[in-house]
Coordinates of C-alpha atoms and ligand atoms in Angstrom, one line a residue:
M1 CA 8.3 21.1 12.3
S2 CA 11.7 22.3 11.3
D3 CA 13.3 25.3 12.9
T4 CA 13.6 28.6 11.2
T5 CA 17.3 28.3 10.4
R6 CA 16.7 25.1 8.5
A7 CA 13.8 26.5 6.7
S8 CA 15.8 29.5 5.5
E9 CA 18.6 27.3 4.2
A10 CA 19.0 27.1 0.4
P11 CA 16.8 24.5 -1.2
V12 CA 18.4 21.2 -2.0
L13 CA 16.1 20.5 -5.0
V14 CA 14.0 22.8 -7.1
V15 CA 11.9 21.7 -10.0
E16 CA 10.1 24.1 -12.2
H17 CA 7.5 23.7 -15.0
I18 CA 7.8 20.0 -15.4
D19 CA 5.7 18.5 -18.3
K20 CA 5.4 14.9 -19.1
S21 CA 3.2 12.9 -21.6
F22 CA 3.0 9.2 -22.2
F23 CA 2.0 8.4 -25.8
G24 CA 0.7 11.9 -26.3
V25 CA -1.4 11.9 -23.1
P26 CA -0.2 14.5 -20.6
V27 CA 0.3 13.2 -17.1
L28 CA 2.2 16.1 -15.6
R29 CA 1.6 19.7 -16.6
D30 CA 3.7 22.6 -15.4
V31 CA 4.5 21.1 -12.0
S32 CA 6.9 23.0 -9.7
L33 CA 8.1 22.4 -6.2
T34 CA 10.9 23.2 -3.8
L35 CA 12.5 20.8 -1.3
R36 CA 14.2 22.4 1.7
P37 CA 16.8 20.5 3.7
G38 CA 15.6 19.1 7.0
T39 CA 11.9 19.1 6.0
V40 CA 9.3 16.5 5.0
H41 CA 7.4 17.5 1.9
G42 CA 4.1 15.7 1.3
L43 CA 3.0 15.0 -2.2
V44 CA -0.6 14.1 -2.4
G45 CA -3.3 13.6 -5.0
E46 CA -5.8 11.0 -6.2
N47 CA -4.8 7.7 -7.9
G48 CA -3.3 8.6 -11.3
A49 CA -2.6 12.2 -10.3
G50 CA 1.1 11.8 -11.3
K51 CA 2.9 11.4 -8.0
S52 CA 4.9 8.3 -8.8
T53 CA 5.6 9.7 -12.3
L54 CA 7.1 12.9 -10.8
M55 CA 9.4 10.9 -8.6
K56 CA 10.5 8.7 -11.5
I57 CA 11.3 11.8 -13.5
L58 CA 13.4 13.3 -10.6
M59 CA 15.4 10.1 -10.3
G60 CA 16.0 9.6 -14.0
V61 CA 13.7 6.7 -14.7
Y62 CA 11.7 8.8 -17.1
T63 CA 12.8 11.8 -19.1
R64 CA 10.7 14.9 -18.8
D65 CA 9.4 16.7 -21.8
A66 CA 10.0 20.1 -20.4
G67 CA 11.0 21.9 -17.2
V68 CA 14.1 22.5 -15.1
M69 CA 15.6 20.6 -12.2
R70 CA 18.1 22.3 -9.9
W71 CA 20.1 20.2 -7.5
R72 CA 21.8 22.2 -4.8
G73 CA 21.8 25.2 -7.0
E74 CA 23.0 23.6 -10.2
E75 CA 20.9 22.6 -13.2
V76 CA 21.0 18.8 -13.5
D77 CA 19.4 16.1 -15.6
F78 CA 19.6 12.6 -14.1
T79 CA 19.3 10.1 -16.8
H80 CA 19.6 7.0 -14.7
P81 CA 18.6 6.1 -11.1
V82 CA 22.2 5.1 -10.3
Q83 CA 23.4 8.6 -11.3
A84 CA 20.7 10.2 -9.1
M85 CA 21.6 7.9 -6.2
K86 CA 25.3 8.8 -6.6
A87 CA 24.4 12.5 -6.5
G88 CA 22.4 11.9 -3.3
L89 CA 18.8 11.5 -4.4
A90 CA 17.5 8.1 -3.3
T91 CA 14.0 6.5 -3.7
V92 CA 12.1 4.0 -1.6
F93 CA 9.7 2.5 -4.1
Q94 CA 6.0 1.8 -3.9
E95 CA 6.9 -1.8 -4.8
F96 CA 10.2 -2.9 -3.6
N97 CA 13.2 -3.8 -5.7
L98 CA 15.2 -5.9 -3.4
L99 CA 16.7 -9.3 -4.3
P100 CA 15.0 -11.8 -1.9
E101 CA 17.7 -14.4 -2.1
R102 CA 20.5 -12.0 -1.1
S103 CA 21.3 -10.8 2.4
V104 CA 20.5 -7.4 3.8
A105 CA 24.0 -6.2 3.4
Q106 CA 24.3 -7.4 -0.1
N107 CA 21.1 -5.6 -1.0
V108 CA 22.2 -2.4 0.6
F109 CA 25.5 -2.4 -1.4
L110 CA 24.0 -3.9 -4.6
G111 CA 26.1 -2.8 -7.6
R112 CA 28.4 -0.8 -5.4
E113 CA 30.1 -3.5 -3.3
P114 CA 33.2 -2.5 -1.5
R115 CA 36.2 -4.5 -2.6
R116 CA 39.5 -5.6 -1.4
G117 CA 41.5 -6.2 -4.6
V118 CA 39.1 -8.1 -6.8
L119 CA 37.1 -9.7 -4.0
V120 CA 33.9 -8.2 -2.5
D121 CA 34.7 -7.1 1.0
N122 CA 31.9 -8.9 2.8
R123 CA 33.0 -8.0 6.3
R124 CA 33.1 -4.3 5.6
M125 CA 29.7 -4.5 3.9
I126 CA 28.2 -6.1 7.0
R127 CA 29.9 -3.7 9.3
E128 CA 28.7 -0.6 7.5
T129 CA 25.2 -2.0 7.2
E130 CA 25.2 -2.7 10.9
S131 CA 26.3 0.9 11.7
L132 CA 23.7 2.4 9.4
L133 CA 21.0 0.3 11.1
T134 CA 22.3 1.4 14.6
D135 CA 22.2 5.0 13.5
L136 CA 18.5 4.5 12.8
G137 CA 18.0 2.9 16.2
I138 CA 17.3 -0.5 14.6
D139 CA 18.7 -3.5 16.5
F140 CA 16.4 -6.2 15.2
I141 CA 17.6 -6.7 11.7
D142 CA 20.7 -8.9 11.1
P143 CA 22.8 -7.6 8.2
E144 CA 23.4 -11.2 7.2
A145 CA 19.7 -12.2 7.1
R146 CA 18.2 -13.2 3.8
V147 CA 15.9 -10.3 2.6
G148 CA 13.2 -12.7 1.5
G149 CA 12.7 -13.8 5.1
L150 CA 12.0 -10.3 6.4
S151 CA 8.7 -8.7 7.0
V152 CA 7.5 -5.9 4.7
A153 CA 8.4 -3.3 7.3
E154 CA 11.9 -4.7 7.6
Q155 CA 12.3 -4.7 3.9
Q156 CA 11.3 -1.1 3.8
I157 CA 14.0 -0.3 6.4
V158 CA 16.5 -2.1 4.1
E159 CA 15.5 0.2 1.3
I160 CA 16.0 3.2 3.6
V161 CA 19.4 2.0 4.7
K162 CA 20.3 1.6 1.1
A163 CA 19.5 5.2 0.6
L164 CA 21.6 6.2 3.6
S165 CA 24.5 4.2 2.5
V166 CA 25.1 6.7 -0.3
D167 CA 24.6 9.6 2.1
A168 CA 21.4 10.8 0.4
R169 CA 20.4 14.4 0.7
V170 CA 16.9 13.8 -0.6
I171 CA 14.9 10.6 -0.1
Q172 CA 11.7 10.1 -2.0
M173 CA 9.3 7.7 -0.3
D174 CA 6.3 6.4 -2.3
E175 CA 3.6 5.2 0.0
P176 CA 6.0 3.9 2.6
T177 CA 3.4 3.0 5.2
A178 CA 0.9 1.4 2.8
A179 CA 2.0 -2.1 3.7
L180 CA 2.8 -1.5 7.4
A181 CA 0.8 -2.4 10.5
D182 CA 0.1 0.4 13.1
H183 CA 3.1 -0.3 15.3
E184 CA 5.4 -0.3 12.4
V185 CA 4.1 3.0 11.2
E186 CA 5.3 4.5 14.4
L187 CA 8.7 3.1 13.7
L188 CA 8.8 4.6 10.2
Y189 CA 7.7 7.9 11.6
A190 CA 10.6 7.8 14.1
I191 CA 13.0 7.1 11.2
V192 CA 11.6 9.8 9.0
R193 CA 11.9 12.4 11.8
R194 CA 15.5 11.2 12.6
L195 CA 16.4 11.7 8.9
R196 CA 14.8 15.1 8.8
D197 CA 16.7 16.2 11.9
R198 CA 19.9 15.2 10.2
G199 CA 19.1 17.6 7.4
V200 CA 17.8 15.2 4.8
A201 CA 14.8 16.4 2.7
I202 CA 12.1 13.8 2.3
L203 CA 9.5 13.8 -0.5
Y204 CA 6.7 11.8 1.0
V205 CA 3.7 10.3 -0.9
S206 CA 0.8 8.9 1.1
H207 CA -2.9 8.5 0.9
R208 CA -3.3 8.6 4.6
L209 CA -4.0 12.2 5.4
R210 CA -3.5 11.9 9.1
E211 CA 0.1 10.9 8.3
I212 CA 0.6 13.8 6.0
F213 CA -0.5 16.2 8.7
D214 CA 1.6 14.4 11.4
L215 CA 4.8 14.5 9.4
C216 CA 4.9 17.1 6.7
D217 CA 6.2 20.7 6.8
D218 CA 5.1 21.4 3.3
I219 CA 2.4 19.9 1.1
T220 CA 2.1 19.8 -2.7
V221 CA -1.2 18.8 -4.2
L222 CA -1.5 17.4 -7.7
K223 CA -4.8 16.8 -9.5
D224 CA -4.9 15.2 -12.9
G225 CA -1.2 15.9 -13.4
A226 CA -1.5 19.6 -12.6
L227 CA -0.3 21.5 -9.6
V228 CA -3.1 22.6 -7.4
S229 CA -1.1 24.1 -4.6
T230 CA 2.3 23.9 -2.9
G231 CA 3.1 25.5 0.4
P232 CA 3.3 25.1 4.2
A233 CA 1.2 22.4 5.8
S234 CA 0.2 24.8 8.6
E235 CA -1.9 26.7 6.0
L236 CA -4.1 23.7 5.3
T237 CA -6.9 21.9 7.2
P238 CA -7.7 18.2 6.5
D239 CA -11.0 19.3 4.9
E240 CA -9.4 21.8 2.7
L241 CA -6.7 19.3 1.6
V242 CA -9.4 16.8 0.6
R243 CA -11.2 19.4 -1.3
R244 CA -8.1 20.3 -3.2
M245 CA -7.3 16.7 -4.0
V246 CA -10.8 15.6 -5.2
G247 CA -12.2 18.9 -6.2
R248 CA -15.2 18.6 -3.8
S249 CA -15.8 18.2 -0.1
I250 CA -16.5 14.9 1.4
S251 CA -19.0 14.7 4.3
A252 CA -19.4 11.0 5.2
F253 CA -16.2 9.1 4.9
F254 CA -17.8 5.7 5.9
P255 CA -21.1 5.4 4.1
D256 CA -24.1 4.2 6.2
K257 CA -25.6 0.8 5.7
I258 CA -28.0 0.7 2.8
E259 CA -31.6 0.5 4.0
G260 CA -32.8 -3.1 4.2
T261 CA -29.4 -4.6 5.0
A262 CA -29.9 -7.2 7.7
P263 CA -27.9 -10.1 8.8
G264 CA -29.3 -13.3 7.4
D265 CA -28.3 -17.0 7.7
V266 CA -24.7 -17.9 8.5
R267 CA -22.8 -18.1 5.2
L268 CA -19.3 -18.8 6.3
E269 CA -18.5 -20.8 9.3
L270 CA -15.2 -22.1 10.7
R271 CA -15.0 -24.6 13.6
G272 CA -11.7 -25.2 15.1
A273 CA -9.9 -24.5 11.8
G274 CA -6.2 -24.4 11.6
N275 CA -3.2 -24.5 9.3
D276 CA 0.5 -24.0 9.9
Y277 CA -0.1 -20.4 11.0
V278 CA -3.5 -20.3 12.8
D279 CA -5.2 -22.6 15.2
G280 CA -8.5 -23.2 16.8
V281 CA -10.4 -20.6 14.7
D282 CA -14.1 -20.5 15.4
L283 CA -16.1 -17.8 13.6
T284 CA -19.3 -17.1 11.7
V285 CA -20.1 -14.5 9.1
R286 CA -23.7 -14.1 8.2
A287 CA -25.2 -13.0 4.9
G288 CA -25.2 -9.2 4.8
E289 CA -22.6 -8.9 7.5
I290 CA -19.2 -7.3 7.4
V291 CA -16.9 -8.8 10.0
G292 CA -13.6 -7.1 10.7
L293 CA -10.4 -9.0 11.5
A294 CA -8.0 -6.8 13.5
G295 CA -4.6 -7.7 14.9
L296 CA -1.0 -6.8 14.7
Q297 CA 1.2 -7.7 11.7
G298 CA 2.1 -11.4 12.1
S299 CA -0.9 -12.2 14.2
G300 CA -2.2 -14.5 11.4
R301 CA -5.0 -12.5 9.9
T302 CA -3.8 -13.0 6.3
E303 CA -3.1 -16.7 7.0
L304 CA -6.6 -17.1 8.4
V305 CA -8.3 -15.8 5.2
E306 CA -5.9 -17.6 3.0
G307 CA -7.0 -20.8 4.7
A308 CA -10.6 -20.1 3.8
F309 CA -9.5 -19.3 0.3
G310 CA -7.6 -22.6 -0.1
A311 CA -4.3 -20.9 -0.6
L312 CA -2.9 -22.0 2.8
A313 CA -5.5 -24.8 3.2
Y314 CA -6.7 -25.7 6.6
N315 CA -5.6 -29.1 7.8
R316 CA -7.7 -29.1 11.0
G317 CA -11.3 -28.4 11.9
E318 CA -14.2 -27.7 9.6
M319 CA -15.3 -25.0 7.2
L320 CA -18.9 -24.6 6.0
V321 CA -20.3 -22.3 3.3
D322 CA -24.1 -22.0 3.5
G323 CA -24.2 -24.9 5.8
Q324 CA -22.3 -27.2 3.4
A325 CA -18.9 -28.6 4.4
L326 CA -16.2 -27.2 2.1
A327 CA -12.5 -27.8 2.3
P328 CA -10.9 -25.9 -0.5
R329 CA -7.4 -27.2 -1.3
S330 CA -6.8 -24.5 -3.9
P331 CA -8.1 -21.0 -4.6
R332 CA -9.7 -22.4 -7.7
Q333 CA -11.9 -24.7 -5.6
A334 CA -12.7 -21.8 -3.3
V335 CA -13.7 -19.5 -6.2
R336 CA -15.9 -22.3 -7.6
A337 CA -17.7 -22.4 -4.3
G338 CA -18.4 -18.7 -4.4
I339 CA -15.5 -17.3 -2.4
A340 CA -13.4 -14.4 -3.5
L341 CA -10.2 -13.0 -1.9
V342 CA -9.2 -9.4 -2.6
T343 CA -5.5 -9.5 -1.6
E344 CA -3.1 -6.9 -0.4
D345 CA -0.3 -8.0 -2.7
R346 CA -1.4 -6.8 -6.1
K347 CA 2.0 -7.2 -7.7
A348 CA 2.6 -10.8 -6.7
R349 CA -0.9 -12.3 -6.9
G350 CA -3.5 -10.0 -8.1
L351 CA -2.8 -9.1 -11.7
A352 CA -1.3 -10.1 -15.0
L353 CA 0.6 -6.9 -15.6
A354 CA 1.3 -7.3 -19.3
Q355 CA -2.4 -7.9 -20.0
S356 CA -5.2 -5.4 -20.6
V357 CA -7.6 -3.9 -18.1
L358 CA -10.4 -6.0 -19.6
D359 CA -8.5 -9.3 -19.6
N360 CA -7.5 -8.7 -16.0
A361 CA -11.0 -8.0 -15.0
L362 CA -12.1 -11.2 -16.6
L363 CA -9.1 -13.2 -15.3
A364 CA -10.8 -15.0 -12.4
I365 CA -14.1 -15.7 -14.2
R366 CA -12.4 -17.1 -17.4
G367 CA -10.3 -19.4 -15.2
V368 CA -13.2 -20.7 -13.2
F369 CA -16.5 -20.1 -14.9
P370 CA -15.7 -19.8 -18.6
G371 CA -19.4 -20.1 -19.4
R372 CA -20.1 -16.8 -17.7
T373 CA -17.4 -14.8 -19.5
R374 CA -19.7 -13.2 -22.0
R375 CA -22.1 -11.9 -19.3
A376 CA -19.2 -10.6 -17.3
R377 CA -17.7 -8.8 -20.3
Q378 CA -20.8 -6.7 -20.4
S379 CA -20.9 -5.9 -16.7
V380 CA -17.1 -5.1 -16.3
P381 CA -17.2 -1.5 -17.7
G382 CA -20.0 -0.6 -15.2
V383 CA -18.1 -2.1 -12.3
L384 CA -14.9 -0.3 -13.3
S385 CA -16.7 3.0 -13.6
S386 CA -18.4 2.6 -10.2
L387 CA -15.0 2.1 -8.7
E388 CA -13.8 5.3 -10.5
V389 CA -10.9 3.5 -12.2
T390 CA -9.0 5.9 -14.4
F391 CA -7.7 4.3 -17.6
R392 CA -7.4 5.1 -21.2
G393 CA -9.3 2.2 -22.5
L394 CA -10.2 -1.4 -21.8
D395 CA -7.3 -2.5 -23.9
Q396 CA -4.7 -0.6 -21.9
E397 CA -2.1 -2.8 -20.2
V398 CA -2.5 -2.9 -16.5
Q399 CA 1.2 -2.2 -15.9
F400 CA 0.7 1.4 -17.1
L401 CA -2.0 2.1 -14.6
S402 CA -1.2 3.9 -11.4
G403 CA -0.8 1.8 -8.3
G404 CA -4.2 2.7 -6.9
N405 CA -6.0 2.0 -10.1
Q406 CA -4.4 -1.4 -10.3
Q407 CA -5.9 -2.2 -6.9
K408 CA -9.3 -1.2 -8.2
V409 CA -8.9 -3.7 -11.1
V410 CA -8.2 -6.4 -8.6
L411 CA -11.5 -5.6 -6.9
A412 CA -13.4 -5.6 -10.2
K413 CA -11.9 -9.0 -11.1
W414 CA -13.4 -10.6 -8.0
L415 CA -16.7 -8.9 -8.2
A416 CA -17.1 -10.3 -11.7
T417 CA -17.3 -13.8 -10.2
E418 CA -20.4 -12.8 -8.2
P419 CA -19.2 -14.3 -5.0
R420 CA -21.3 -15.2 -1.9
V421 CA -18.4 -14.8 0.5
V422 CA -15.8 -12.0 0.0
L423 CA -12.6 -12.1 1.9
L424 CA -10.9 -8.7 1.9
D425 CA -7.2 -8.4 2.9
E426 CA -6.3 -4.7 3.2
P427 CA -8.7 -3.8 0.4
T428 CA -8.0 -0.1 0.3
R429 CA -4.3 -0.1 0.6
G430 CA -2.8 2.5 -1.6
I431 CA -6.0 3.9 -3.0
D432 CA -7.0 7.5 -2.7
V433 CA -9.8 9.0 -0.5
G434 CA -12.4 9.3 -3.3
A435 CA -11.7 5.7 -4.3
K436 CA -11.8 4.4 -0.7
I437 CA -15.2 5.8 -0.4
A438 CA -16.2 4.0 -3.6
V439 CA -14.9 0.7 -2.2
Y440 CA -16.8 1.2 1.0
Q441 CA -19.9 2.0 -0.9
L442 CA -19.4 -1.2 -2.9
M443 CA -19.0 -3.2 0.3
R444 CA -22.3 -1.8 1.5
E445 CA -24.0 -2.9 -1.7
L446 CA -22.5 -6.4 -1.4
A447 CA -23.9 -6.5 2.1
K448 CA -27.3 -5.4 0.9
N449 CA -27.2 -8.2 -1.6
G450 CA -26.5 -10.8 1.1
V451 CA -22.8 -11.3 0.6
A452 CA -20.8 -12.3 3.7
Q453 CA -17.7 -10.2 4.1
L454 CA -14.6 -10.8 6.2
M455 CA -12.2 -7.9 6.2
V456 CA -8.6 -7.7 7.3
S457 CA -7.3 -4.2 7.7
S458 CA -4.5 -2.5 9.6
E459 CA -6.3 0.8 9.4
L460 CA -8.3 0.7 12.5
P461 CA -10.6 3.6 11.5
E462 CA -11.6 1.5 8.5
V463 CA -12.4 -1.5 10.7
L464 CA -14.3 0.6 13.2
G465 CA -16.1 2.5 10.4
M466 CA -17.2 -0.5 8.3
A467 CA -17.5 -3.7 10.4
D468 CA -20.6 -4.9 12.3
R469 CA -18.4 -6.9 14.6
I470 CA -14.6 -7.0 15.2
L471 CA -12.7 -10.2 15.8
V472 CA -9.2 -9.6 17.2
M473 CA -6.3 -12.0 16.5
R474 CA -3.1 -12.5 18.4
D475 CA -0.5 -15.3 17.8
G476 CA -2.6 -17.2 15.3
R477 CA -5.8 -17.3 17.4
I478 CA -8.9 -15.2 17.8
V479 CA -8.7 -13.7 21.2
G480 CA -11.9 -11.9 21.4
E481 CA -14.8 -10.1 19.7
L482 CA -15.6 -6.5 20.1
P483 CA -18.3 -4.1 18.8
P484 CA -17.0 -1.2 16.8
S485 CA -18.3 1.2 19.4
V486 CA -15.4 0.3 21.7
G487 CA -13.0 2.5 19.8
E488 CA -9.4 2.1 18.6
E489 CA -7.7 1.9 21.9
A490 CA -9.6 -1.1 23.1
V491 CA -9.0 -3.0 19.9
L492 CA -5.3 -2.2 20.0
A493 CA -5.0 -3.2 23.6
L494 CA -6.6 -6.6 22.9
A495 CA -4.5 -7.1 19.8
A496 CA -1.3 -6.3 21.7
G497 CA -2.3 -8.5 24.6
T498 CA -2.4 -5.7 27.2
T499 CA -6.0 -6.6 28.1
E500 CA -7.5 -9.9 29.0
E501 CA -9.1 -12.2 26.5
V502 CA -12.8 -11.6 25.8
A503 CA -15.1 -14.4 25.2
G504 CA -15.7 -14.7 21.4
Ligands
ATP1 N1 4.9 4.0 -18.2 C1 3.7 4.5 -18.4 N2 3.1 4.5 -19.6 C2 1.9 5.0 -19.8 N3 1.2 5.6 -18.9 C3 1.7 5.7 -17.7 C4 3.0 5.1 -17.3 N4 3.3 5.4 -16.0 C5 2.2 6.1 -15.6 N5 1.3 6.3 -16.5 C6 0.0 7.0 -16.4 O1 0.3 8.3 -15.8 C7 -0.7 8.7 -14.9 C8 -0.1 9.0 -13.5 O2 0.4 7.8 -12.9 P1 1.1 7.7 -11.5 O3 1.6 6.3 -11.3 O4 2.2 8.8 -11.5 O5 0.0 8.1 -10.5 P2 0.0 8.2 -8.9 O6 -0.3 9.6 -8.6 O7 1.3 7.7 -8.4 O8 -1.2 7.3 -8.5 P3 -1.4 6.2 -7.3 O9 -1.8 7.0 -6.1 O10 -2.5 5.3 -7.8 O11 -0.1 5.5 -7.1 C9 -1.7 7.5 -14.8 O12 -2.8 7.8 -15.6 C10 -0.9 6.3 -15.4 O13 -1.8 5.5 -16.1
MG2 MG1 1.8 6.0 -7.3

């Protein structure tokens, strides 16, 4: 929490009565909020509530239809992100905008390179990047490293350093922890607190409520583009916050198994499977089972499931589906064999952004089982509505959906193929509380119908709440199996290697 002197300082940014419509449809209505220096201000709401849109308006990507914006006491109107950045308002995006082929320092100073005469002053760029990193307490990122080779967490830090290089007074962060593993979240927290203590105001969007309460001094709640409330976090409880976001209270976050769900025969089996990233993987997933795959970032969880999906095909060991040997060399072959992978990276792999909601939902089935397209076309609207996808029509382009709604379309796309084995890699990343519960419910229904599910998740409560068994990975290997009853600490300890291996 900020001290009282800070809190009584003049606001750095005040917005009042912001309205915004897209093609005549209102997405923000009469939204007002005040950002105080040296505080973290949480901005929460369901998918499509208008959080990212508000941020884009503040930074000059979109123009507002009505309303006033006061920057350090003066009315302003940023018409371009570069203008906002120069004034001291920086944004760390929901999806990054870094150039992977350039270095860390080049990305930090992109478009504002320091020069000596006509030449870019590389040495100065590197030196300044280095000192900004040091200020944040980061010693593991080389300013000369290629950004494309960095982890998601490291790329995020580069985005933050970019903001600091212009001496930002306000930093907007749109779901900054969505892609991070638990230990990286701690690092981000530390950075956010350090920025706050320096007097920076942070506008912080997250679907993780624990995070909102851990970090935020103030909380603004949006629902369907309208302001529900804005004020001190200390006046809210988690229950009350959820009620304001979704308009109802939620009792059971992780739904119980559906009656009649029972583990059946082994559907997916790996025996000594390995690729360039994982090795000696033995596991089974039975029909009706949900097996969780826990581990730190870089432990090989994603690479393990991508092996089973033929994206990073195994070159050692055996894989069996329903007792039949299967060695998918491509995702197409895997899908044909009844395997689906719901990925965490919706921008890169999940969707055709310029195509419609319906075309995206039919993307996988058209490619692999064209003969089933007609039937799927009929079931798609039902699946979309059970996932509570908010969209204007089946013909709306996916790029205009909010981030969380895009994720739900990815799910719908795979469900349309009626898979026997579903691999889930961070399936609820970036989706709101209500939608998360809808995804969990759907997983329970798949289990009831005999689908075998293998779920990678960095959110331990999700693994503990949904999985029948938890496999823990470290350094490309499965190091043990735990029942969900052991609790978060035990899973983390095994993942980090602070406890002994457990027989799988
Ligand atoms: N460029 C655009 N054109 C048309 N509609 C848009 C555009 N950008 C956003 N929208 C719509 O505005 C609404 C708000 O979207 P926004 O991305 O701000 O939601 P959000 O609160 O950030 O959601 P999420 O938590 O899923 O990221 C959504 O209904 C979305 O479809
Ligand atoms: Mg968003």
